[in-house]
Coordinates of C-alpha atoms and ligand atoms in Angstrom, one line a residue:
X1 CA -21.0 -12.4 -15.4
X2 CA -19.3 -11.2 -18.4
X3 CA -15.2 -12.0 -18.6
X4 CA -14.5 -8.3 -18.3
X5 CA -15.8 -5.8 -16.0
X6 CA -15.7 -2.0 -17.2
X7 CA -18.8 0.0 -17.0
X8 CA -19.7 -1.5 -13.5
X9 CA -20.5 -0.3 -10.0
X10 CA -17.4 -0.5 -7.7
X11 CA -17.6 -0.3 -4.1
X12 CA -14.3 1.5 -2.9
X13 CA -13.5 1.2 0.8
X14 CA -10.8 3.5 2.2
X15 CA -10.4 6.8 0.6
X16 CA -7.3 8.2 2.4
X17 CA -3.7 9.1 0.9
X18 CA -3.8 6.5 -1.7
X19 CA -7.4 5.4 -2.0
X20 CA -8.8 8.8 -2.7
X21 CA -6.9 9.4 -5.9
X22 CA -7.3 5.9 -7.2
X23 CA -10.9 6.0 -6.7
X24 CA -11.1 9.3 -8.5
X25 CA -9.2 7.6 -11.5
X26 CA -11.7 5.2 -11.7
X27 CA -14.6 7.7 -11.7
X28 CA -12.8 9.5 -14.9
X29 CA -12.4 6.2 -16.5
X30 CA -16.3 5.9 -16.4
X31 CA -16.7 3.5 -13.3
X32 CA -19.7 4.4 -11.1
X33 CA -18.1 4.6 -7.7
X34 CA -19.8 4.1 -4.3
X35 CA -17.2 4.9 -1.7
X36 CA -17.0 4.6 2.1
X37 CA -14.5 5.7 4.7
X38 CA -14.7 6.8 8.5
X39 CA -13.6 10.2 7.6
X40 CA -16.5 12.6 6.5
X41 CA -13.8 14.6 4.7
X42 CA -12.8 12.0 2.6
X43 CA -16.3 10.9 1.5
X44 CA -17.0 14.6 0.8
X45 CA -13.9 14.5 -1.4
X46 CA -15.2 11.7 -3.2
X47 CA -18.5 13.1 -3.7
X48 CA -17.1 16.4 -5.2
X49 CA -15.3 14.4 -7.6
X50 CA -18.4 12.6 -9.1
X51 CA -18.8 9.5 -6.9
X52 CA -21.5 8.4 -4.3
X53 CA -20.5 8.2 -0.5
X54 CA -22.2 5.7 1.6
X55 CA -23.2 5.7 5.0
X56 CA -22.1 2.2 5.7
X57 CA -19.8 -0.3 4.1
X58 CA -22.8 -2.3 3.4
X59 CA -24.6 0.3 1.9
X60 CA -21.5 0.8 -0.5
X61 CA -21.4 -2.9 -1.4
X62 CA -24.9 -3.5 -2.1
X63 CA -25.1 -4.4 -5.7
X64 CA -21.6 -3.8 -6.7
X65 CA -19.9 -5.8 -9.3
X66 CA -16.4 -5.3 -7.9
X67 CA -15.4 -4.2 -4.2
X68 CA -11.8 -2.6 -3.9
X69 CA -10.4 -2.1 -0.2
X70 CA -7.6 0.5 0.3
X71 CA -7.2 0.2 4.0
X72 CA -4.5 0.1 6.3
X73 CA -4.1 -3.5 7.0
X74 CA -5.5 -6.9 6.3
X75 CA -7.1 -7.1 9.7
X76 CA -9.3 -4.0 8.9
X77 CA -10.1 -5.3 5.5
X78 CA -11.2 -8.5 6.8
X79 CA -13.4 -6.6 9.2
X80 CA -14.9 -4.4 6.5
X81 CA -15.9 -7.5 4.4
X82 CA -17.0 -9.6 7.1
X83 CA -18.5 -7.9 10.1
X84 CA -22.2 -7.6 9.5
X85 CA -21.8 -9.6 6.5
X86 CA -21.1 -6.5 4.6
X87 CA -19.7 -8.3 1.3
X88 CA -23.1 -10.3 1.4
X89 CA -24.9 -7.7 -0.6
X90 CA -22.1 -7.9 -3.5
X91 CA -23.4 -9.4 -6.8
X92 CA -22.9 -13.3 -6.8
X93 CA -19.3 -13.8 -8.0
X94 CA -18.3 -10.3 -7.7
X95 CA -14.3 -9.7 -7.3
X96 CA -13.1 -8.2 -4.2
X97 CA -9.6 -6.5 -4.8
X98 CA -7.6 -5.9 -1.9
X99 CA -5.2 -3.1 -3.0
X100 CA -4.0 -2.6 0.5
X101 CA -0.6 -3.9 1.6
X102 CA -1.8 -7.0 3.7
X103 CA -0.3 -10.0 5.1
X104 CA -0.1 -12.7 2.4
X105 CA -1.2 -15.7 4.6
X106 CA -4.3 -13.9 6.0
X107 CA -5.1 -13.1 2.4
X108 CA -5.0 -17.0 1.4
X109 CA -7.6 -17.5 4.5
X110 CA -9.8 -14.7 3.4
X111 CA -9.6 -15.9 -0.3
X112 CA -11.1 -19.4 1.0
X113 CA -13.7 -17.7 3.1
X114 CA -14.8 -15.4 0.4
X115 CA -14.9 -18.2 -2.3
X116 CA -17.3 -20.3 0.4
X117 CA -19.6 -17.0 -0.3
X118 CA -19.5 -17.4 -4.0
X119 CA -17.0 -14.2 -4.2
X120 CA -13.8 -14.1 -5.9
X121 CA -10.6 -12.3 -4.3
X122 CA -7.5 -10.8 -6.3
X123 CA -4.6 -9.2 -4.1
X124 CA -3.4 -6.1 -5.9
X125 CA -1.4 -4.2 -3.7
X126 CA 0.5 -1.0 -5.1
X127 CA 3.9 0.8 -5.5
X128 CA 4.7 4.1 -6.3
X129 CA 3.3 6.4 -3.5
X130 CA 1.0 8.8 -3.5
X131 CA 2.7 10.9 -6.6
X132 CA 1.8 8.1 -8.8
X133 CA -1.6 7.4 -7.4
X134 CA -2.5 10.9 -8.2
X135 CA -0.8 10.5 -11.7
X136 CA -2.6 7.3 -12.1
X137 CA 0.8 5.3 -12.7
X138 CA 1.1 2.8 -9.9
X139 CA 2.9 -0.5 -10.2
X140 CA 0.3 -3.3 -9.4
X141 CA 1.1 -6.8 -8.3
X142 CA -1.8 -9.1 -8.7
X143 CA -2.3 -12.5 -7.1
X144 CA -5.2 -14.6 -8.0
X145 CA -6.8 -16.9 -10.9
X146 CA -6.0 -15.4 -14.5
X147 CA -9.5 -15.5 -15.1
X148 CA -10.4 -13.2 -12.1
X149 CA -7.7 -11.1 -13.2
X150 CA -8.7 -10.7 -16.4
X151 CA -12.3 -9.9 -15.1
X152 CA -11.2 -6.6 -13.2
X153 CA -8.1 -5.8 -15.5
X154 CA -9.7 -2.5 -17.0
X155 CA -10.2 -1.2 -13.7
X156 CA -6.5 -2.1 -12.6
X157 CA -5.4 -0.5 -15.8
X158 CA -7.3 2.9 -14.8
X159 CA -5.2 3.2 -11.5
X160 CA -1.9 1.8 -12.8
X161 CA 0.8 1.7 -15.5
X162 CA 2.0 -1.8 -15.1
X163 CA 0.0 -4.9 -13.9
X164 CA 2.1 -7.9 -13.1
X165 CA 0.8 -11.2 -12.3
X166 CA 2.7 -13.2 -9.6
X167 CA 0.8 -16.0 -9.1
X168 CA -2.2 -17.6 -6.9
X169 CA -4.0 -15.4 -4.1
X170 CA -1.5 -13.9 -1.6
X171 CA 1.3 -13.7 -3.6
X172 CA 0.6 -10.0 -4.7
X173 CA 0.7 -9.2 -0.9
X174 CA 4.1 -11.2 -0.4
X175 CA 5.8 -9.2 -3.4
X176 CA 4.5 -6.2 -1.7
X177 CA 5.8 -6.9 1.5
X178 CA 9.3 -8.2 -0.3
X179 CA 9.2 -4.5 -2.2
X180 CA 8.9 -2.8 1.1
X181 CA 11.7 -4.4 2.6
X182 CA 14.0 -3.6 -0.2
X183 CA 12.5 0.1 0.0
X184 CA 12.9 0.5 3.7
X185 CA 16.1 -0.9 4.0
X186 CA 17.1 1.4 1.1
X187 CA 15.8 4.3 3.1
X188 CA 18.0 3.4 6.3
X189 CA 21.0 2.9 4.4
X190 CA 20.8 6.4 2.5
X191 CA 20.2 8.1 5.6
X192 CA 22.9 6.3 7.4
X193 CA 25.3 7.0 4.7
X194 CA 24.5 10.7 4.8
X195 CA 24.8 10.9 8.8
X196 CA 28.2 9.1 8.3
X197 CA 29.5 11.7 5.6
X198 CA 28.0 14.7 7.4
X199 CA 29.8 13.5 10.3
X200 CA 32.9 13.1 8.6
X201 CA 32.4 16.6 7.0
X202 CA 31.1 16.1 3.5
X203 CA 28.2 18.2 2.3
X204 CA 24.8 15.9 2.7
X205 CA 23.6 17.3 -0.7
X206 CA 27.1 16.2 -2.2
X207 CA 26.7 13.1 -0.7
X208 CA 23.1 12.4 -2.5
X209 CA 24.4 13.7 -5.7
X210 CA 27.4 11.7 -5.9
X211 CA 25.3 8.4 -4.8
X212 CA 22.6 9.3 -7.5
X213 CA 25.5 8.9 -10.0
X214 CA 26.9 6.1 -8.7
X215 CA 26.6 2.4 -7.6
X216 CA 24.8 3.4 -4.0
X217 CA 21.9 5.1 -5.8
X218 CA 18.5 3.5 -4.7
X219 CA 14.9 4.9 -4.7
X220 CA 15.6 7.0 -1.2
X221 CA 18.3 8.7 -2.6
X222 CA 16.9 9.4 -5.7
X223 CA 13.3 10.5 -4.4
X224 CA 13.4 11.0 -0.7
X225 CA 16.8 12.1 0.5
X226 CA 16.6 15.6 -1.0
X227 CA 12.9 16.0 -1.3
X228 CA 11.7 15.0 2.0
X229 CA 14.5 14.3 4.4
X230 CA 17.3 17.0 3.7
X231 CA 14.5 19.4 3.1
X232 CA 13.0 18.5 6.3
X233 CA 9.3 18.9 4.8
X234 CA 8.8 15.0 5.6
X235 CA 5.6 15.1 3.3
X236 CA 5.8 12.0 1.1
X237 CA 2.6 10.8 2.3
X238 CA 3.5 7.2 3.5
X239 CA 3.2 6.7 7.4
X240 CA 5.8 5.3 9.3
X241 CA 3.4 3.0 10.8
X242 CA 2.7 1.6 7.6
X243 CA 6.4 1.2 6.2
X244 CA 7.1 -0.6 9.7
X245 CA 3.7 -2.8 9.4
X246 CA 5.0 -3.9 5.4
X247 CA 8.4 -4.9 6.5
X248 CA 7.2 -6.8 9.6
X249 CA 4.9 -8.6 7.3
X250 CA 8.1 -9.7 5.2
X251 CA 9.7 -10.7 8.5
X252 CA 7.1 -12.6 9.8
X253 CA 6.8 -14.4 6.3
X254 CA 10.4 -15.5 6.5
X255 CA 9.7 -16.9 10.0
X256 CA 6.9 -18.8 8.9
X257 CA 8.6 -20.3 5.9
X258 CA 11.6 -21.1 7.9
X259 CA 14.1 -18.7 6.7
X260 CA 16.7 -16.7 8.7
X261 CA 17.1 -13.5 7.1
X262 CA 19.6 -11.5 9.3
X263 CA 19.2 -8.0 7.0
X264 CA 15.4 -8.5 7.1
X265 CA 15.1 -9.2 10.7
X266 CA 17.2 -5.8 11.9
X267 CA 15.6 -3.9 9.1
X268 CA 12.0 -4.8 10.6
X269 CA 13.3 -4.1 14.3
X270 CA 14.7 -0.8 13.3
X271 CA 11.4 0.5 11.7
X272 CA 9.6 -1.0 14.6
X273 CA 11.7 0.7 17.2
X274 CA 11.3 4.1 15.4
X275 CA 7.5 3.7 15.2
X276 CA 7.5 3.1 19.0
X277 CA 9.8 6.5 19.4
X278 CA 8.2 8.7 16.9
X279 CA 4.7 7.3 16.6
X280 CA 3.0 5.5 13.6
X281 CA 1.1 8.8 11.9
X282 CA 4.5 10.3 11.3
X283 CA 5.7 10.3 7.9
X284 CA 8.3 7.5 7.5
X285 CA 11.1 9.9 6.3
X286 CA 10.8 11.3 9.5
X287 CA 12.9 8.2 10.6
X288 CA 16.3 10.2 10.5
X289 CA 14.9 11.8 13.9
X290 CA 15.5 8.3 15.1
X291 CA 18.3 7.2 13.4
X292 CA 20.4 10.6 14.3
X293 CA 22.1 9.7 17.2
X294 CA 25.8 10.6 18.3
X295 CA 27.4 8.1 20.6
Ligands
LIG1 P1 -4.3 6.5 4.7 O1 -4.2 6.1 6.4 O2 -4.1 7.6 4.0 O3 -5.8 5.8 4.5 C1 -6.5 4.6 4.8 C2 -7.9 5.1 4.9 O4 -8.7 4.0 5.5 C3 -8.1 6.5 5.8 O5 -8.9 7.6 5.2 C4 -9.0 6.0 7.1 O6 -10.1 6.7 7.5 C5 -9.8 4.5 6.2 N1 -9.8 3.9 7.4 C6 -9.4 3.1 8.2 N2 -10.3 2.3 8.8 C7 -11.3 2.1 8.1 C8 -12.7 1.2 8.2 N3 -12.9 0.5 9.3 N4 -13.8 1.6 7.1 C9 -13.5 2.3 6.1 N5 -12.2 3.0 6.2 C10 -11.2 3.1 7.0 O7 -3.5 5.3 4.4 P2 -2.8 5.1 2.7 O8 -1.5 5.7 2.8 O9 -3.9 5.6 1.8 O10 -2.5 3.4 2.6 C11 -3.7 2.7 2.8 C12 -3.0 1.3 2.1 O11 -2.0 1.4 0.9 C13 -2.1 0.7 3.1 O12 -2.2 -0.7 3.4 C14 -0.6 1.2 2.9 O13 0.5 0.3 3.6 C15 -0.7 1.1 1.4 N6 0.1 1.9 0.5 C16 0.6 3.2 1.1 C17 1.3 4.0 0.2 C18 1.6 5.4 0.3 O14 2.5 5.8 -0.4 N7 0.8 6.0 1.3 C19 2.1 3.5 -1.0 C20 1.6 1.9 -1.3 C21 0.7 1.1 -0.8

């Protein structure tokens, strides 16, 4: 296979809030996209955008040079690739790019299994949310051999603005879990800051304005508090269950490595408890309903 893959057939598995706009950017960039999702509506959207919808994962992968997975978690990614040997139909030495937010140690194992089948794995999770998936300006953190990332760089650049190379397979997923821990802790801090200030008598909008002009500013104060939380629209497009999963991945990673990180442990526990109370499919910004408790 040539070093660079561009006018190529891509199997795209997982056409949800993130995967759909990403697949559509690939179509616009000239890739031949054959997609699969459990949802018939998601497949219909892909067809309307100029892609081809497959009946099964195996059919989507048959003869593809690259397989992209954008699925809820790494276990689902693994099953999608290996169950019924779906990835067996990919071209020899094809690159599998897992762009989901999966657990890094599982990704390493998957990399070995794919390598035994003459396939290559790049983990390339993304940050930026639905808004930046739609605008094609995601941040991508790519783990894998340089030559494998080189081979799929045109594809990554069609969906993202910046592609960071993080090291060997699994390192992109480790970085993504770290990012979402910091992001998820920032959401908790921003909401609790507003709850505290409001209870004292400050105006919530004023609190957010002042944080955004001060050292307390973070991603949640800038793009979530007014837009989705104070407005009570709760429409960020990122599910609570996915955020809880990502922060638990970071907490599990710390445990595996033998690090005791207090803020990480309590952040993971808080998101898990909120998920248990509100349900995994609520928007993650709805966590204010869990945090807003009077003594
Ligand atoms: P989503 O729930 O909107 O989409 C997931 C899609 O996968 C759905 O359309 C679902 O039908 C499909 N699916 C589930 N199991 C399947 C299977 N076995 N075979 C085929 N399709 C299957 O989720 P999303 O928000 O698009 O997130 C996808 C991944 O991206 C997750 O790992 C998430 O953590 C990560 N992520 C999400 C965001 C965000 O803002 N939404 C941002 C960055 C990363």
